[in-house]
Tab-separated table of C-alpha atoms in Angstrom:
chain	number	residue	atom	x	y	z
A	1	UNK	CA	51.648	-112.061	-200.614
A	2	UNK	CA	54.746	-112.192	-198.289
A	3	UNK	CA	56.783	-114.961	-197.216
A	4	UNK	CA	58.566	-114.176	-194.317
A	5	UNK	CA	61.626	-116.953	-193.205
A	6	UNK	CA	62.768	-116.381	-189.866
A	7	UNK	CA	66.003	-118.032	-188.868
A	8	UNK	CA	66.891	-119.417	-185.030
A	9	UNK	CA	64.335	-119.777	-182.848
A	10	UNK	CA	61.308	-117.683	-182.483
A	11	UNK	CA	59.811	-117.342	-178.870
A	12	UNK	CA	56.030	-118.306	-179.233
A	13	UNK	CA	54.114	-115.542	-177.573
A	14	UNK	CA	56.099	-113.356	-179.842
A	15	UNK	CA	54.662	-115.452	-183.100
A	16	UNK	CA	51.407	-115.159	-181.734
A	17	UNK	CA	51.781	-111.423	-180.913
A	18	UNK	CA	53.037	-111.257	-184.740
A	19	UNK	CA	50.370	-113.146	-186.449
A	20	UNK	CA	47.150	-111.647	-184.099
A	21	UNK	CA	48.776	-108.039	-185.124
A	22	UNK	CA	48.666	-109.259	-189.003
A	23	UNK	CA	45.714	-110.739	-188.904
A	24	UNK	CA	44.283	-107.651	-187.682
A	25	UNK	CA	45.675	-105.552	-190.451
A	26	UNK	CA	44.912	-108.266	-193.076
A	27	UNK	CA	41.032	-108.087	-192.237
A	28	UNK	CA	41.265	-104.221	-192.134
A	29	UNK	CA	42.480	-104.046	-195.963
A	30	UNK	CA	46.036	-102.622	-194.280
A	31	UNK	CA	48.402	-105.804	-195.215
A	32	UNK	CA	49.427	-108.352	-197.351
A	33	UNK	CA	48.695	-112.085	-196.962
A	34	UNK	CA	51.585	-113.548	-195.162
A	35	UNK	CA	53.145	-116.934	-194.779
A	36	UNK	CA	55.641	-117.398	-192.029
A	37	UNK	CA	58.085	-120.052	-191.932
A	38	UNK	CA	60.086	-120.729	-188.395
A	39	UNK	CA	61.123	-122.903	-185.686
A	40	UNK	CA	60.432	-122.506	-181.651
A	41	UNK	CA	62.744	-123.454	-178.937
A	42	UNK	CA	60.610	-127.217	-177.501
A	43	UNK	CA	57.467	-126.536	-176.277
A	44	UNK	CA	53.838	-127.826	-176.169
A	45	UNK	CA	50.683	-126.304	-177.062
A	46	UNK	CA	46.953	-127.190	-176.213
A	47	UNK	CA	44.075	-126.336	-178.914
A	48	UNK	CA	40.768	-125.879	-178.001
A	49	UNK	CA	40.256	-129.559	-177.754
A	50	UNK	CA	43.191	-130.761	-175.778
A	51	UNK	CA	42.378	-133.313	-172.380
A	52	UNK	CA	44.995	-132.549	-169.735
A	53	UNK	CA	45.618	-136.284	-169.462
A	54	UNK	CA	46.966	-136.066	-172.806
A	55	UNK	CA	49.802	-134.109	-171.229
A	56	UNK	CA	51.696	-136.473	-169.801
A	57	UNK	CA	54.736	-135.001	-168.641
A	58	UNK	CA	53.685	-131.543	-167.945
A	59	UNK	CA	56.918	-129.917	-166.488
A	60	UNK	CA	59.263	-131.473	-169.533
A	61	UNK	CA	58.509	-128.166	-171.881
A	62	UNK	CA	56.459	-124.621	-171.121
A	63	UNK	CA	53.011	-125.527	-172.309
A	64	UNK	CA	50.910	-122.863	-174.199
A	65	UNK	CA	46.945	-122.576	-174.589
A	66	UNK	CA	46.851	-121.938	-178.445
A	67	UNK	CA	43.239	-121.213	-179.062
A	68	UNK	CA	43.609	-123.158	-182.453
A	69	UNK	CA	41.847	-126.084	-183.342
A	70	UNK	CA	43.124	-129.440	-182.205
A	71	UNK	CA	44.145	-130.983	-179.271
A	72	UNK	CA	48.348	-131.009	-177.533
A	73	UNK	CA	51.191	-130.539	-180.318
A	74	UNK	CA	55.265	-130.233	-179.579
A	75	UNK	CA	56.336	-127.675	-181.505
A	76	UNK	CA	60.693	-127.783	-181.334
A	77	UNK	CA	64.022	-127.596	-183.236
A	78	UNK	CA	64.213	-129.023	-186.689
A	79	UNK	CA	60.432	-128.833	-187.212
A	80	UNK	CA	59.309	-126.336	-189.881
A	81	UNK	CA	56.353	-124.015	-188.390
A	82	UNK	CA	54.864	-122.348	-191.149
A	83	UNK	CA	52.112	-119.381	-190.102
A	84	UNK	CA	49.527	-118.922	-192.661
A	85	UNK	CA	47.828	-115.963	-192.661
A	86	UNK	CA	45.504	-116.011	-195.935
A	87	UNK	CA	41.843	-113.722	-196.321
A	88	UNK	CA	39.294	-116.139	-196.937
A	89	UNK	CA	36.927	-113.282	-197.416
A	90	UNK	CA	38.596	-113.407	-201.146
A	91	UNK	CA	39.283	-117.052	-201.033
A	92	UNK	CA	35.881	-118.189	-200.844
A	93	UNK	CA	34.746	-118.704	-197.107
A	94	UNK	CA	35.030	-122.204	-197.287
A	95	UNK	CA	36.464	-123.650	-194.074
A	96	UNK	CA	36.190	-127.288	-195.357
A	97	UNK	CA	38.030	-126.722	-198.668
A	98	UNK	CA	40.666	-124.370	-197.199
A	99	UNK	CA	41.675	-127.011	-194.396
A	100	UNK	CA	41.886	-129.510	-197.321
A	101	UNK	CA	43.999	-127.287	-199.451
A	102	UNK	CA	46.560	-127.414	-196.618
A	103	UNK	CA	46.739	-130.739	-195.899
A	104	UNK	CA	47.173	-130.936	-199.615
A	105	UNK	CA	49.491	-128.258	-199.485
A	106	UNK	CA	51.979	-130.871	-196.916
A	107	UNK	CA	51.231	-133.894	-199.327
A	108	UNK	CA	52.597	-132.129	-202.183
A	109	UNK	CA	55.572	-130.560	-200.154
A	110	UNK	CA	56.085	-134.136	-198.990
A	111	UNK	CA	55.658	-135.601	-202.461
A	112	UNK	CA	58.635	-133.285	-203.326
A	113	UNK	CA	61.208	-135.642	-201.270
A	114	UNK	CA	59.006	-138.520	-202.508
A	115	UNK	CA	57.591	-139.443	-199.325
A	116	UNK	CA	53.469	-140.392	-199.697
A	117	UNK	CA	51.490	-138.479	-197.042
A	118	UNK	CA	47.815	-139.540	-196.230
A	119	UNK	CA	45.039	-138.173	-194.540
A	120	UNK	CA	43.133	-140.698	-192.141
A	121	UNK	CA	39.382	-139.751	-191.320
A	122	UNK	CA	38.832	-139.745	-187.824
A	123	UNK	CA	42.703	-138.552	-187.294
A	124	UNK	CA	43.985	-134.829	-187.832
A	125	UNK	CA	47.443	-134.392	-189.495
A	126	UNK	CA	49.340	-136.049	-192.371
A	127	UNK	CA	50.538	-139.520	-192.207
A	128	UNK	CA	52.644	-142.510	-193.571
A	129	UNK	CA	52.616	-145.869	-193.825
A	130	UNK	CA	55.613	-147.327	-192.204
A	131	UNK	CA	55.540	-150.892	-193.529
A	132	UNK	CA	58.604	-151.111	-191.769
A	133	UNK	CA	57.443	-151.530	-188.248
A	134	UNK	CA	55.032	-154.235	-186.604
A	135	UNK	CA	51.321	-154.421	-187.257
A	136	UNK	CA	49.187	-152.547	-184.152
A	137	UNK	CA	47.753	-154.025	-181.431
A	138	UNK	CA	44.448	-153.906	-184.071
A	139	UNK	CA	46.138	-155.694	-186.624
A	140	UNK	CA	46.178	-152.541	-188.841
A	141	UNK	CA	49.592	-151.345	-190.855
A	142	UNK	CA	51.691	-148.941	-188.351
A	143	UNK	CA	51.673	-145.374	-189.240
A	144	UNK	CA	53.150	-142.062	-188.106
A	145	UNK	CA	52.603	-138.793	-188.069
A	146	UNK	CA	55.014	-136.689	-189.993
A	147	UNK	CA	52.984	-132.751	-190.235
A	148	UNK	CA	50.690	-131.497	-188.282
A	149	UNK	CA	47.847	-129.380	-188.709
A	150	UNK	CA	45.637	-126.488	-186.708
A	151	UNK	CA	44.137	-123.505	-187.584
A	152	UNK	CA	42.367	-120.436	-186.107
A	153	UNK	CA	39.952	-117.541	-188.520
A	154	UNK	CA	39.179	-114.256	-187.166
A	155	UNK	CA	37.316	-112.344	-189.280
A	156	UNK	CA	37.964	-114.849	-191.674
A	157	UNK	CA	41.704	-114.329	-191.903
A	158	UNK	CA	43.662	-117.576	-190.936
A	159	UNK	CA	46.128	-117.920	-188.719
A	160	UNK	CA	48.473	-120.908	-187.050
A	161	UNK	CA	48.964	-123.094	-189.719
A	162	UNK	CA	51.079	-126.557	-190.008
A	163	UNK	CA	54.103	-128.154	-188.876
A	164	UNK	CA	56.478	-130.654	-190.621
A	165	UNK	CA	59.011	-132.788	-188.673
A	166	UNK	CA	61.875	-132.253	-190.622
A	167	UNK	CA	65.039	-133.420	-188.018
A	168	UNK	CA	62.864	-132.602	-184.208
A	169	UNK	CA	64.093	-134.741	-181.359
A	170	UNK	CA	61.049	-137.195	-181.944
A	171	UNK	CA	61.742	-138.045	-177.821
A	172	UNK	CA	60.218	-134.393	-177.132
A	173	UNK	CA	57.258	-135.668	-177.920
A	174	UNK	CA	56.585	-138.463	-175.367
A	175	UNK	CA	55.257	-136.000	-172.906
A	176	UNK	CA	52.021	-135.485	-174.808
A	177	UNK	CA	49.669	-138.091	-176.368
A	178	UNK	CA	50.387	-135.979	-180.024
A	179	UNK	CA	46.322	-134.998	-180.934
A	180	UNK	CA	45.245	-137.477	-178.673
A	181	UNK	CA	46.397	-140.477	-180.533
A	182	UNK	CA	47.881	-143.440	-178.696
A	183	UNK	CA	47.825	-146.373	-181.753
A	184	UNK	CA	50.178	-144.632	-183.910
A	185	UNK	CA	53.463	-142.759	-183.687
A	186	UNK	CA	55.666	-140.079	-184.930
A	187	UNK	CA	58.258	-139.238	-187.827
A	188	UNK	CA	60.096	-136.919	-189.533
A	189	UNK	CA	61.666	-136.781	-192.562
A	190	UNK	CA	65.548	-137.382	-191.417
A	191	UNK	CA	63.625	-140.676	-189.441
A	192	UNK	CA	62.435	-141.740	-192.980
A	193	UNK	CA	66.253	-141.969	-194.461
A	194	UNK	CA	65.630	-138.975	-196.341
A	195	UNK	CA	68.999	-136.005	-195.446
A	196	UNK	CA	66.131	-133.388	-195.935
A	197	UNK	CA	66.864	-130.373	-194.255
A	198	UNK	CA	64.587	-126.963	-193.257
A	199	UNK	CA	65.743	-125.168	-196.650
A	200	UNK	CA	64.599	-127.977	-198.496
A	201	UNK	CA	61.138	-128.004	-196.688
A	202	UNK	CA	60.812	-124.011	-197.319
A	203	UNK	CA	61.466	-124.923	-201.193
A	204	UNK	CA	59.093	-127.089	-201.225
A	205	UNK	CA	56.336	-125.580	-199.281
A	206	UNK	CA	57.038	-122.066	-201.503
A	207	UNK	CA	57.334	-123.683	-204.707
A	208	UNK	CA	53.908	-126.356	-204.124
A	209	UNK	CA	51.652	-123.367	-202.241
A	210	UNK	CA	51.349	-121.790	-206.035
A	211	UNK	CA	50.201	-125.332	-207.344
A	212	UNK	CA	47.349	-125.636	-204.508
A	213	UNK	CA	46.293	-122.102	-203.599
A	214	UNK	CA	44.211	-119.904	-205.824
A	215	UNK	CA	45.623	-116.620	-206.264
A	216	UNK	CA	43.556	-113.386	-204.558
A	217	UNK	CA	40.430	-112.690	-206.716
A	218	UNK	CA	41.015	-115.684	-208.792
């Protein structure tokens, strides 16, 4: 498998370009599994399930129709975007358990900088408890969203993947209701106390993946 770490900023019709090319080969027996790690320049995208009143400030950023699963997500500087681009035709063709094994992949990249990610039924992403701030208007404990998650198959070869705030301008994303949730807010890591930066994240993603993703033909 190849992990590929691109440095700058990487314009994102020519990631998608990229990763529908791979995919492509992948399926067709031609190329390795891949996993991409990057950042974009701020933008928004809208998955599949995205409400155009969740994009609130529509002329802020360029806004991009993913054709992922999900609904609006600000993808910017100083968030990690990692690509995944895995065959499930020799992983199993299990959608369930391979959307669990990444959000377990993020909890046990986050667990590297001791920070306790959750998942939250009802509530796509990763979260944490930030007993720090007020109770909700519900009376429930706050929480924000810290990594994201939304994924495409062709052929049943993934592609998009997650993102983790690592240092983003957490502002860029008031012009979108993130995934449609208005209760709860967002982090990153650097907004958490913790002087985490993108290297760090790309040691801990490489070093965890091993730990939570069965090796081809295993």
């Amino acid at each position: 498998m190849e992990w590929k770490i691109t440095d700058g900023l990487t314009n994102y019709n020519d990631a998608v370009a990229f990763m529908e090319a791979r995919v492509a080969a992948i399926a067709a027996g031609e190329a390795d599994e891949c996993v991409w790690l990057l950042e974009h320049p701020p933008l928004y995208t809208a998955g599949t399930s995205a409400r155009i009143e969740d994009l609130t400030d529509p002329d802020r950023f360029p806004v991009y129709e993913a054709k992922r699963g999900g609904e609006y997500t600000y993808h910017g500087p100083g968030q990690r975007v990692a690509y995944v681009m895995l065959d499930l035709n020799k992983r199993g063709k299990d959608v369930r358990r391979f959307v669990k094994q990444l959000e377990e992949w993020v909890i046990a990249s986050l667990a590297e900088f001791n920070v306790h990610g959750e998942i939250r039924d009802g509530r796509v992403g990763v979260w944490v408890r930030r007993n720090d701030k007020p109770l909700t208007a519900s009376g429930q404990p706050a929480e924000d969203k810290v990594a994201a998650i939304g994924l495409r198959l062709r052929k049943w070869v993934s592609f998009h993947g997650i993102s983790i705030n690592v240092e983003p301008d957490l502002d860029h994303f008031s012009g979108i209701v993130p995934c449609g949730i208005t209760e709860h807010g967002v982090t990153s890591l650097v907004d958490l106390g913790l002087p985490v930066t993108l290297a760090d994240v790309d040691t801990a993603l490489q070093k965890t993946f091993a730990e939570i993703f069965d090796p081809v033909g295993a």
